[in-house]
Coordinates of C-alpha atoms and ligand atoms in Angstrom, one line a residue:
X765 CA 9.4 -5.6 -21.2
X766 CA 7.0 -4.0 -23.4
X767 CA 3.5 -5.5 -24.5
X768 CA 2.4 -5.0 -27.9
X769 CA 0.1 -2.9 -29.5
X770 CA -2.6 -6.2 -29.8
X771 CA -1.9 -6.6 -25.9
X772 CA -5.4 -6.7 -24.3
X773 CA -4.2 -6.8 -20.6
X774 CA -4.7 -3.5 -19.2
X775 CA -1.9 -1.3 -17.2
X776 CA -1.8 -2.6 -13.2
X777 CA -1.0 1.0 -11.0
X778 CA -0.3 -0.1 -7.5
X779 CA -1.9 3.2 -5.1
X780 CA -4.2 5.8 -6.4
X781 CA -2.8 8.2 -4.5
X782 CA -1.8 11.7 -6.1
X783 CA 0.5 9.8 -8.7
X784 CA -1.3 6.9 -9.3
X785 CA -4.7 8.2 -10.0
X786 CA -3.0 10.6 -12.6
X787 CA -1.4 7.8 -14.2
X788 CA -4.8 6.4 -14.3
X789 CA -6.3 9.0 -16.0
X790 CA -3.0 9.5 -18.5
X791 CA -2.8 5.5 -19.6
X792 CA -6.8 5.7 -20.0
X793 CA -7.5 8.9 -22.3
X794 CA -4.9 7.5 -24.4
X795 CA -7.3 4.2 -24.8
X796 CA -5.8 1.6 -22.4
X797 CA -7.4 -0.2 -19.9
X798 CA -6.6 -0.1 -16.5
X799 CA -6.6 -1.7 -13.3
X800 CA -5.5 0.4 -10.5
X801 CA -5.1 -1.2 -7.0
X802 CA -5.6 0.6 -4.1
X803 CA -5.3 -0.7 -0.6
X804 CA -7.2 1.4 1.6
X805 CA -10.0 0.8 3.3
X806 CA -8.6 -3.1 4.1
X807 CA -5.5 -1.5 5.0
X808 CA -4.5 2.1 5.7
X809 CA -1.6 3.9 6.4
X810 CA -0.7 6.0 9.2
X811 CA -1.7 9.4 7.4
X812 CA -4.3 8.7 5.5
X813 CA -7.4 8.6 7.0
X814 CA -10.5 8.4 4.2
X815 CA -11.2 5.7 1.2
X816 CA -10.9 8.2 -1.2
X817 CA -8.4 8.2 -4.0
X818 CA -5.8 11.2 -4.3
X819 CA -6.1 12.0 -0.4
X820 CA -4.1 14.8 0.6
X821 CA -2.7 13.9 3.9
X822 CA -1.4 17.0 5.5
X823 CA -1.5 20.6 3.8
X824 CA -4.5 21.6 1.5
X825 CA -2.1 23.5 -0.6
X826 CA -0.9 22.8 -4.3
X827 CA 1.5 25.8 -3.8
X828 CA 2.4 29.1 -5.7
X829 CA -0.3 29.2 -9.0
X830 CA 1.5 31.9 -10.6
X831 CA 3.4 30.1 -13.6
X832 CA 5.4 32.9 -15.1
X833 CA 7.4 33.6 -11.8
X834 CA 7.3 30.2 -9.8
X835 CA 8.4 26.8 -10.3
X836 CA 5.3 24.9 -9.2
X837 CA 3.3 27.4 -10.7
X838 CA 4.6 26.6 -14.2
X839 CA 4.3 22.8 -13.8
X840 CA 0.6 23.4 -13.2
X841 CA 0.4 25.0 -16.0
X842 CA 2.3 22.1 -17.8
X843 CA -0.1 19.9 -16.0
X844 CA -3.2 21.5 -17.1
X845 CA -1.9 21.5 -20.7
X846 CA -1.6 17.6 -20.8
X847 CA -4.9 17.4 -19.4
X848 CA -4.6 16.2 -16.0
X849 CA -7.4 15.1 -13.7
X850 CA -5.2 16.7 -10.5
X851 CA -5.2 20.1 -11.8
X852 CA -8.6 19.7 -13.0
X853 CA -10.1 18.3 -10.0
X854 CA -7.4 21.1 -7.8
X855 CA -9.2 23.7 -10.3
X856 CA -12.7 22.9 -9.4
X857 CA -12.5 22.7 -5.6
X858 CA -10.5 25.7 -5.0
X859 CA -10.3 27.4 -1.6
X860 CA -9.0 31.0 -1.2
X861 CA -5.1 31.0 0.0
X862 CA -3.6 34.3 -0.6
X863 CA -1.1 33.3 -3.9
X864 CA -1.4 29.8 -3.6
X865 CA -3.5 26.9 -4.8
X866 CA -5.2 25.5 -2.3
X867 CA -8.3 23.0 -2.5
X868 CA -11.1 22.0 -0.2
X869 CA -9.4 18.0 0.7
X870 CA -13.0 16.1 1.0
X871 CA -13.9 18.4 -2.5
X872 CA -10.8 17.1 -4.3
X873 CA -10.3 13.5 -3.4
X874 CA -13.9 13.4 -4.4
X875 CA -13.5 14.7 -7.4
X876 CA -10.9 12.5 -8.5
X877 CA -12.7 9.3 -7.0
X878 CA -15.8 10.3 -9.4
X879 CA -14.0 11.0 -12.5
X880 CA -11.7 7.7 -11.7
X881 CA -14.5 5.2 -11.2
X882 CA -16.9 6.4 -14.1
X883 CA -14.2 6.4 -16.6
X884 CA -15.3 3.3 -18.9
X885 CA -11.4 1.5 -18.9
X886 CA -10.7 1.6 -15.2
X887 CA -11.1 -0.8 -12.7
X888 CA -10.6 0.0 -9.4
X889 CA -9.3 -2.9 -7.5
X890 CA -9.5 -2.6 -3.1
X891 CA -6.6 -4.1 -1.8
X892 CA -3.0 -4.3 -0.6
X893 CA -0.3 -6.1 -2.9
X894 CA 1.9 -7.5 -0.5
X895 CA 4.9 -8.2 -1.9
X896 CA 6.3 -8.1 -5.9
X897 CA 3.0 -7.7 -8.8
X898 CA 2.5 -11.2 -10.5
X899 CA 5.0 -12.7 -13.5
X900 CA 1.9 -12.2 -15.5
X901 CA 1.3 -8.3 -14.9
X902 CA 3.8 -6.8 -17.7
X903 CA 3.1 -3.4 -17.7
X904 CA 3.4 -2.2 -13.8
X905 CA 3.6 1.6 -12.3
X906 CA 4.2 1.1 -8.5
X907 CA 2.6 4.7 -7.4
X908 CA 2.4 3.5 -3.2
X909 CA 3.8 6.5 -2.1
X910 CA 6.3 7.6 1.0
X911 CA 4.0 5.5 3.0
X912 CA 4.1 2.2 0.7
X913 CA 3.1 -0.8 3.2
X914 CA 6.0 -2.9 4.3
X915 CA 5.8 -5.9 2.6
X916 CA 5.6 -4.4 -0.9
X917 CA 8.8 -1.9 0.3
X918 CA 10.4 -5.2 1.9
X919 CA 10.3 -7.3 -2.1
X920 CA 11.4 -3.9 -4.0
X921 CA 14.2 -3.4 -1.4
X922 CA 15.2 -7.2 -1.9
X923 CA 14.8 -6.9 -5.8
X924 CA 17.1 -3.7 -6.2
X925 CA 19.6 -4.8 -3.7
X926 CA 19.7 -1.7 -1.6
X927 CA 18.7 -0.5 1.5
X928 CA 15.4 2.1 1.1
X929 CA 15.5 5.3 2.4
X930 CA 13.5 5.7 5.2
X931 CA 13.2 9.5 6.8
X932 CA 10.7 11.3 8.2
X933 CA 8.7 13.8 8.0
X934 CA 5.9 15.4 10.0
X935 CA 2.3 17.0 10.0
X936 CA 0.7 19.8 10.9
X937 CA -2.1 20.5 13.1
X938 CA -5.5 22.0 12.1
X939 CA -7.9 23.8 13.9
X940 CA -11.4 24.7 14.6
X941 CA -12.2 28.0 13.1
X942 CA -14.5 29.5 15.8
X943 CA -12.5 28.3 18.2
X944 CA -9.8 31.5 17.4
X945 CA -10.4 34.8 19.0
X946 CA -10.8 36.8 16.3
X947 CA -10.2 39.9 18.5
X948 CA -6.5 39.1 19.0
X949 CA -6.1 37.8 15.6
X950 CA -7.1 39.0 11.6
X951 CA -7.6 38.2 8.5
X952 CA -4.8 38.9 5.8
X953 CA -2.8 37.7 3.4
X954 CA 1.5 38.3 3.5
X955 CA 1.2 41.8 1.5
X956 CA -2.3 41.4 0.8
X957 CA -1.7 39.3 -2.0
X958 CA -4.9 38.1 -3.3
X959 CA -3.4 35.5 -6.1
X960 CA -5.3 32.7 -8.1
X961 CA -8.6 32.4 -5.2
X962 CA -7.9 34.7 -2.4
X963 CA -9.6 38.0 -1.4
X964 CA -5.7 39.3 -0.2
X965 CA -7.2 38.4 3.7
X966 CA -7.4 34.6 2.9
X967 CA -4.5 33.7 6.3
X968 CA -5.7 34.2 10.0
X969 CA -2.7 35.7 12.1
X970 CA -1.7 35.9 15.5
X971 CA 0.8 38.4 16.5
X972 CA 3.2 37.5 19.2
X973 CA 5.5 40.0 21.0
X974 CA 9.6 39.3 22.0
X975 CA 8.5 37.8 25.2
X976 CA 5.6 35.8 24.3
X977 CA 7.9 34.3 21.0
X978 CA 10.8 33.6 23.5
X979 CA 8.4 31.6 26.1
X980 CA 7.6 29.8 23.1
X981 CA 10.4 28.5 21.6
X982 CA 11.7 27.4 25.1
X983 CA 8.7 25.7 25.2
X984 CA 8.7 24.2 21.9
X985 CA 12.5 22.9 23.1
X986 CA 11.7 21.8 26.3
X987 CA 8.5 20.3 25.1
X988 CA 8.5 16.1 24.8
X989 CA 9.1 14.8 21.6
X990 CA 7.3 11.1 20.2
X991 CA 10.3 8.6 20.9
X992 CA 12.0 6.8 18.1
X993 CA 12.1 3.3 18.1
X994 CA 16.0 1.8 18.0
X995 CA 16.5 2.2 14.3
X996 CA 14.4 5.3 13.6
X997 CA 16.8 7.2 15.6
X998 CA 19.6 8.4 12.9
X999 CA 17.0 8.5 10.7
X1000 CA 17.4 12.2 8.7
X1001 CA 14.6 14.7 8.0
X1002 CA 13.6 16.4 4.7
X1003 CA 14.6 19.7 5.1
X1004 CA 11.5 21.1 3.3
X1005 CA 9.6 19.9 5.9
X1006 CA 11.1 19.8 9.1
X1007 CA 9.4 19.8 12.3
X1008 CA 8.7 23.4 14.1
X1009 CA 10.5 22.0 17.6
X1010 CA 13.6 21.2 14.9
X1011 CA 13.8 24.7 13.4
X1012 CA 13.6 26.0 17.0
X1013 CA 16.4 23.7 18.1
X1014 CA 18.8 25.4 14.4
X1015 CA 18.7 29.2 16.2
X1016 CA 16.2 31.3 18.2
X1017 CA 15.6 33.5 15.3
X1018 CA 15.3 30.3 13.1
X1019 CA 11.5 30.6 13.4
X1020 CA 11.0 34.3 12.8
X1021 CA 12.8 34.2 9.7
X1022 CA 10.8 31.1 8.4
X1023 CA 6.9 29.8 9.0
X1024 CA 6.9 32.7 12.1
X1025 CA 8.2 35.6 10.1
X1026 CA 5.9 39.2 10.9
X1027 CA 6.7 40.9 7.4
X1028 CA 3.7 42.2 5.1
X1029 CA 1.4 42.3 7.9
X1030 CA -0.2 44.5 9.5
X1031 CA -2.2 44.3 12.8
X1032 CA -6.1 45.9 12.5
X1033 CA -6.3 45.4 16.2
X1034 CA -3.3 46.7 17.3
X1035 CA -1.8 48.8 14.0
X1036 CA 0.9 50.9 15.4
X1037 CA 2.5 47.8 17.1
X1038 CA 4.8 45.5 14.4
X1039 CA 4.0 42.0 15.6
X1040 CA 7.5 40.4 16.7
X1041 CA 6.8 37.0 15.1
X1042 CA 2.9 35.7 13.4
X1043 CA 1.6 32.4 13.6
X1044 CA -0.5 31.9 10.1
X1045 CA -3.8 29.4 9.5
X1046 CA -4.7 28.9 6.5
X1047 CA -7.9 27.8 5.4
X1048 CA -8.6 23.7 5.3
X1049 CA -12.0 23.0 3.9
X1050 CA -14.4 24.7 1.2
X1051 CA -16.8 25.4 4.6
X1052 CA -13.8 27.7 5.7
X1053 CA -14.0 26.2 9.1
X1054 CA -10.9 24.8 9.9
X1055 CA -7.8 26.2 9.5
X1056 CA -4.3 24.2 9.2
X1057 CA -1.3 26.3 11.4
X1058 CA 1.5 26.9 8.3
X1059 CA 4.7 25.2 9.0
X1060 CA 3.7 24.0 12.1
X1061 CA 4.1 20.2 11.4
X1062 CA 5.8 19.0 15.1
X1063 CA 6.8 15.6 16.7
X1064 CA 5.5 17.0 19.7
X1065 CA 3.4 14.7 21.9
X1066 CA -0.5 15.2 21.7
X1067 CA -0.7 16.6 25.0
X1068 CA 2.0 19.1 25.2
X1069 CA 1.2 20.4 21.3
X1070 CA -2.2 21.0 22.9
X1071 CA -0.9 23.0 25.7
X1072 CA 2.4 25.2 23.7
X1073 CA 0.2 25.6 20.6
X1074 CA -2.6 27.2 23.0
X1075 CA 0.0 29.9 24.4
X1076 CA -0.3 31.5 21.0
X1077 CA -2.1 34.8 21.5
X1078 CA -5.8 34.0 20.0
X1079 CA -5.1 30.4 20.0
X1080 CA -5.9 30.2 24.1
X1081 CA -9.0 27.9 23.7
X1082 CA -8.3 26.4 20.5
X1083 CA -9.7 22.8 19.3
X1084 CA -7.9 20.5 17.4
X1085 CA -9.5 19.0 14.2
X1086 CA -6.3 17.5 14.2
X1087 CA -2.9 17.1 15.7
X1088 CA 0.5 17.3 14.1
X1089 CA 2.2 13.7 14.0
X1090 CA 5.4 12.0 12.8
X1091 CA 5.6 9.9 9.4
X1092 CA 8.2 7.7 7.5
X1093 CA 8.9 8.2 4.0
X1094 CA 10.4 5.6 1.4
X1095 CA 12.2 6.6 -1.6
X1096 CA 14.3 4.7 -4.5
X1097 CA 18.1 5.8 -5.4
X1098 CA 16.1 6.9 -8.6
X1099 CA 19.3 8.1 -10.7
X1100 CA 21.0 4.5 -9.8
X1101 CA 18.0 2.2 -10.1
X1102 CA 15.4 3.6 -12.8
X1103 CA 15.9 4.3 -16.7
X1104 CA 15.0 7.5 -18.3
X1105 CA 11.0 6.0 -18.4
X1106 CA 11.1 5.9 -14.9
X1107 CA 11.2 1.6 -15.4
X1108 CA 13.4 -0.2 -12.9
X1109 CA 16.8 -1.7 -14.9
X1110 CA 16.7 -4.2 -12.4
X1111 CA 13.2 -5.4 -13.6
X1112 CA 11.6 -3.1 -16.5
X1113 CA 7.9 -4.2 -16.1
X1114 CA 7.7 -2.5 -13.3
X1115 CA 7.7 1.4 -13.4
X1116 CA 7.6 3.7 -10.7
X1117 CA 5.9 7.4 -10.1
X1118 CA 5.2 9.8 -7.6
X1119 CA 7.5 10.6 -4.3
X1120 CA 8.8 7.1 -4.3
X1121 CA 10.9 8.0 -7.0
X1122 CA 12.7 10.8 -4.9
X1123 CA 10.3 13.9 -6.0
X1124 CA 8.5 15.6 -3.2
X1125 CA 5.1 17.4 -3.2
X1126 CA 1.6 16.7 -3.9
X1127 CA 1.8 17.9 -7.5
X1128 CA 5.4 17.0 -8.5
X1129 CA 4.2 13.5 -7.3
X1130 CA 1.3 13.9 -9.5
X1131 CA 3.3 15.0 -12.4
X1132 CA 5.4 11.8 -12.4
X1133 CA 2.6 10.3 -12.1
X1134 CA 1.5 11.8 -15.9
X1135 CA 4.4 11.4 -17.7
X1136 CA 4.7 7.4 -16.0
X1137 CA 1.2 7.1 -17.5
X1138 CA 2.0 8.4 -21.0
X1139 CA 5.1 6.3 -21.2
X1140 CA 3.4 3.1 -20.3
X1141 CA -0.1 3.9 -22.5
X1142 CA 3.0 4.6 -25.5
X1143 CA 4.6 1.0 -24.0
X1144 CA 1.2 -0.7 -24.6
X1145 CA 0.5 0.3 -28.0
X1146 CA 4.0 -0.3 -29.3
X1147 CA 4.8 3.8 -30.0
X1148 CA 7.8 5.2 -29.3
X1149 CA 7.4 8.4 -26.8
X1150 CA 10.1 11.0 -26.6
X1151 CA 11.3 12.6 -23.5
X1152 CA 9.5 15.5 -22.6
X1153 CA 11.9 18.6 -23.1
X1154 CA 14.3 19.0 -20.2
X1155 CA 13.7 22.7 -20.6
X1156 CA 10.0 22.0 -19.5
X1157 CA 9.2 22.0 -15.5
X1158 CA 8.1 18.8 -16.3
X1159 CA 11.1 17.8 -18.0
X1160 CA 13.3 19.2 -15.4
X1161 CA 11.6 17.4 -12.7
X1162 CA 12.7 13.6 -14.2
X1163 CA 15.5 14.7 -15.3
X1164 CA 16.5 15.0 -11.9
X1165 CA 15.1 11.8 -10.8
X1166 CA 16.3 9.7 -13.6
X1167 CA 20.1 11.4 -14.0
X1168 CA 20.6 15.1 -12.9
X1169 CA 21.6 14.2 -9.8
X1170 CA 25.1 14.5 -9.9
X1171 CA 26.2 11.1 -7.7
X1172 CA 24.5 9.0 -10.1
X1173 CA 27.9 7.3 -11.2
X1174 CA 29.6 8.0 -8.3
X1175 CA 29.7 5.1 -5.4
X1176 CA 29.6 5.5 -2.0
X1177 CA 26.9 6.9 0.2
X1178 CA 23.3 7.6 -1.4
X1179 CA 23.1 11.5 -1.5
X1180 CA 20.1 12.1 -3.9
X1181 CA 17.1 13.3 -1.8
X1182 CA 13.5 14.4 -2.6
X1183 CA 13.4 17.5 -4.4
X1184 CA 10.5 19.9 -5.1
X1185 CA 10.4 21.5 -8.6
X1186 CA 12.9 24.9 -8.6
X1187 CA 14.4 26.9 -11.1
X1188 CA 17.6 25.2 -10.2
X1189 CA 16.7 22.2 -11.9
X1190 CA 16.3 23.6 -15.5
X1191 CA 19.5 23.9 -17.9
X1192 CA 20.5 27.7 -18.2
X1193 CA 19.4 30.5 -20.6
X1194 CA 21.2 30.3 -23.7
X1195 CA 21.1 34.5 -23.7
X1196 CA 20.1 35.7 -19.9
X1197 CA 17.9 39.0 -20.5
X1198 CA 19.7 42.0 -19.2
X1199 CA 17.2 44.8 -20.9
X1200 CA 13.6 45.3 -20.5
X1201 CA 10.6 45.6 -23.2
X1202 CA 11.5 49.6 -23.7
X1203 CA 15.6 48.8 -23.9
X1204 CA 16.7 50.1 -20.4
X1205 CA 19.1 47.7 -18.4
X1206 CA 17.7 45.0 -16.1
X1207 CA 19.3 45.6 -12.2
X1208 CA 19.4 43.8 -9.6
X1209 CA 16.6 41.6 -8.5
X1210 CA 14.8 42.8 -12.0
X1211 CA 17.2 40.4 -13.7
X1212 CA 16.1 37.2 -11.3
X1213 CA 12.7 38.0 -12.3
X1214 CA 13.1 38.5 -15.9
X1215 CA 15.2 35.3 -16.0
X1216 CA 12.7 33.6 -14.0
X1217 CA 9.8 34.7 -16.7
X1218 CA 12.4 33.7 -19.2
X1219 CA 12.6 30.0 -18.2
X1220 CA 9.1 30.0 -18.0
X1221 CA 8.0 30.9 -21.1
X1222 CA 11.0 29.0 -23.0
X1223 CA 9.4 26.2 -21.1
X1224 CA 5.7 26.7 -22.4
X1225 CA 6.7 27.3 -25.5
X1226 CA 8.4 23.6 -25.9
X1227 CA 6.6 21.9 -24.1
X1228 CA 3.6 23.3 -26.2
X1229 CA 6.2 21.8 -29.2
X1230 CA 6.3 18.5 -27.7
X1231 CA 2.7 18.0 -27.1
X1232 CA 2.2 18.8 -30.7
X1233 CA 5.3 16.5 -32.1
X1234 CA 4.2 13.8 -29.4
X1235 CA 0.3 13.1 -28.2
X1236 CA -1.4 14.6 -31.4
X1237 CA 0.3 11.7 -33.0
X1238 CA -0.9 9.8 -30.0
X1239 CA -4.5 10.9 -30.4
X1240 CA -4.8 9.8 -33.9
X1241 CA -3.3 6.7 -33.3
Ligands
FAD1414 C1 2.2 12.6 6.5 C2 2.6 13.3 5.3 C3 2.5 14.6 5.1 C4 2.8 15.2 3.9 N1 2.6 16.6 3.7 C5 2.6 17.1 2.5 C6 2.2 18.4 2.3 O1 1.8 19.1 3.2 N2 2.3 19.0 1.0 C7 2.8 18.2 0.0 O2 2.9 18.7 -1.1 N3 3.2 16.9 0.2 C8 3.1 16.4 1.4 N4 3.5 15.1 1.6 C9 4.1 14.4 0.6 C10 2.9 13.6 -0.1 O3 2.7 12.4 0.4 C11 3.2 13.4 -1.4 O4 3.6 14.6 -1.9 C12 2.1 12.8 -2.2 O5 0.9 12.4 -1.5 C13 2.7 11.6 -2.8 O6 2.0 11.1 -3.8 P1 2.1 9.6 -4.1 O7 1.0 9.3 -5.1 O8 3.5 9.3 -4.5 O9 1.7 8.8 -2.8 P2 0.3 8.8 -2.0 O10 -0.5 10.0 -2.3 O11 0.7 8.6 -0.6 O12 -0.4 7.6 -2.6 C14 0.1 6.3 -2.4 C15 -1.1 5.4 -2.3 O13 -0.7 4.0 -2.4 C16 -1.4 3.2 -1.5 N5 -0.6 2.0 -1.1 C17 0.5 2.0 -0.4 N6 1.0 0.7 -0.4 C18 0.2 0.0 -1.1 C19 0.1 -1.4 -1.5 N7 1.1 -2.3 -1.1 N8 -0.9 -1.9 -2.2 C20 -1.9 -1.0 -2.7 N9 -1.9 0.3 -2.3 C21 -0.9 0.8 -1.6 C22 -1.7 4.2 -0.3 O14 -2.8 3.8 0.4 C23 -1.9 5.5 -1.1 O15 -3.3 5.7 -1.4 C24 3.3 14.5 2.9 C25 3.4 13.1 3.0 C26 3.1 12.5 4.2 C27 3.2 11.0 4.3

């Protein structure tokens, strides 16, 4: 359903999480009003913990910056191009992280909250909506999240006759800062990389040796897990973000080849010794006093995290700021269920955005949430938008959600799954480069990277096209 251009009733989002506070910001720049609903503080979920909109709930990091050579990087840049508030607000609160992005969380959230409320055509609405939007809201984006309350998860499931996806996925603890000895552990970044932020000594390591990294993992197995109720038990992780004591269970050397491995570091306290395996922290607030431990999101109980996590050499008297925990996630059969504009076939008022749709990630969330805001702003005021081109990170991103996957014809069991943005997910180079700038052949790994700068800059370049051809005509609308 589509209102008309002479529509007064504004645009409902339902959670202004990372994708719903974007959408906020897209369908309002554009003109139209908005009401967003949010539910915290009269309810919460079980990650969040503040009132503040666009709370990050586990990791302070908005990933790789670096758009020419990484995925996420380049949809940043696509981001910051279409003017988002994320990116913006990610921008201006920015915490040194080696090549990353990473943000101070109170810094952000506020940020967003600020530019959200003083914005003169939003209304920010406290309060759950239990159960389906009202017959009389026609122009819906349903942004609640991986962590959407149950009743509102319960009348979508009922309305697109499936069963939702629940899986889980985990946290990661954080720790007081001065609470490390810093004469067992160092500053440094993986190969002193200093990236977008960082100084190239932005990570605090702790070096373990064979034996200390054996103990470990054995203790990490043997540790006791948070029990799964009855019909949690089958229920399958994400593997981007799988919980330490699960990598530890795939192989012994599982760990030192992922969040543990030692490479590009070297020990000031210790430098002719090669660490066997590094625990990294990475810094959590703008203060710089707490520190998050990378990868280490666990289903551990409270009190043996406490007690393994402390066996880390410079972690012996650590203090928890907090500890890693379990959480559910909910995601639509996206390809099956929504149209290209991300509306539901079943019900086209409503449109959906962020991970709900089956991306996964703080900003691909965000991103969803952009382009589900343009498309329902262009809904409102009768325009026709085009797709944004599938060449374009962005582009990519719901092309996958609304089609790439391959089952989306197929019956039988559900196999689409949350996907980060990755070069996997953009259509091939018409000509691959195989020379560089001064004519010499491209070998080996030179020709990943000079195909990855390829996509990346095709990508730019129309998307920069689109932009023009799409939202200038918006603008002057
Ligand atoms: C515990 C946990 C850890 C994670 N760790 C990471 C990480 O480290 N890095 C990363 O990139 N991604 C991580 N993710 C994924 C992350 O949640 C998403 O990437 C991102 O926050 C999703 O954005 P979203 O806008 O879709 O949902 P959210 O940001 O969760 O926003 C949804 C909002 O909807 C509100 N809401 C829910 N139901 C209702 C309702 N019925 N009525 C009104 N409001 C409602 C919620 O309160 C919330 O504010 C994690 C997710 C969880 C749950």
């Amino acid at each position: 359903m589509t209102a008309t251009a002479s529509s007064s009733n504004p645009v409902h989002i339902i959670g202004a999480g990372l994708a719903g506070s974007e959408a906020a910001w897209q369908v309002a720049e554009a003109g139209v009003p908005v009401t967003l609903h949010e539910m915290r503080p009269v309810r919460m979920t079980e990650a969040h913990r503040t009132d503040s909109l666009a709370e990050l709930v586990c990791s302070n990091s908005f990933r790789s910056d670096d758009a020419a050579n990484n995925a996420v990087g380049l949809l940043h840049a696509e981001m910051r191009r279409l003017g988002s508030l994320i990116m913006r607000a990610a921008d201006a609160n920015q915490v040194p992280a080696g090549g990353a992005l990473a943000v101070d969380r109170d810094g952000f959230s506020a940020a967003v909250t600020r530019a959200l409320q003083d914005h003169p055509l939003i209304e920010i609405e406290r309060g759950e909506i239990a159960g389906l939007p009202p017959a009389a809201w026609d122009n819906v984006i349903v942004a609640t999240g991986p962590l959407t309350s149950a009743p509102l998860a319960d009348a979508i499931r009922a309305l697109t006759d499936e069963n939702a996806l629940a899986f889980f996925d985990a946290i990661a603890p954080i720790v007081h800062k001065d609470s490390i000895d810093m004469s067992v552990a160092w500053f440094q970044s993986r190969y002193d990389k200093s990236g977008p932020g960082g100084t190239g000594a932005d990570y605090i390591n702790c070096p373990m040796t064979k034996e200390q990294y054996d103990a470990f993992v054995d203790a990490l197995l043997a540790g006791e897990k948070t029990d799964f109720r009855e019909w949690e038990a089958n229920t399958p992780y994400f593997d981007g973000c799988l919980p330490i004591e699960v990598m530890a269970a795939r192989g012994r050397e599982t760990l030192r080849y992922g969040p543990m491995k030692p490479v590009g570091l070297t020990n000031p306290n210790d430098p002719t010794v090669k660490p066997y395996a590094v625990v990294q922290l990475r810094q959590d607030n703008k203060l710089g006093t707490l520190y998050n431990m990378v990868g280490f999101q666990t289903k551990l109980k409270y009190g043996p995290q406490q007690q393994i996590f402390r066996t880390i050499p410079g972690l012996e008297s650590a203090e928890f700021a907090r500890l890693g925990g379990l959480h559910r996630n909910t995601f639509l059969n996206s390809p099956k269920l929504l149209d290209s504009q991300l509306r539901l076939r079943a019900q086209p008022r409503l449109r959906f955005a962020g991970q709900m749709t089956g991306c996964e990630g703080y900003v691909e969330s965000a991103s969803i949430g952009l382009i589900a805001g343009l498309y329902a702003a262009a809904d409102i005021r009768a325009q026709v938008l085009s797709p944004p081109p599938p060449t374009s990170a962005l582009g990519a991103l719901l092309g996958h959600i609304t089609g790439g996957h391959i089952e989306t014809i197929e019956p039988g069991a559900r196999s689409f799954q949350p996907m980060n943005i990755n070069f996997g997910l953009f259509p091939p180079l018409a000509t691959p480069p195989t020379k560089k700038p001064d004519g010499t052949r491209l070998r080996g790994n030179e020709k990943t990277v000079a195909k990855k700068q390829a996509i990346s800059a095709r990508a730019l370049s129309d998307l920069d096209h689109w932009i023009a051809d799409n939202l200038r005509v918006r603008a002057a609308a």
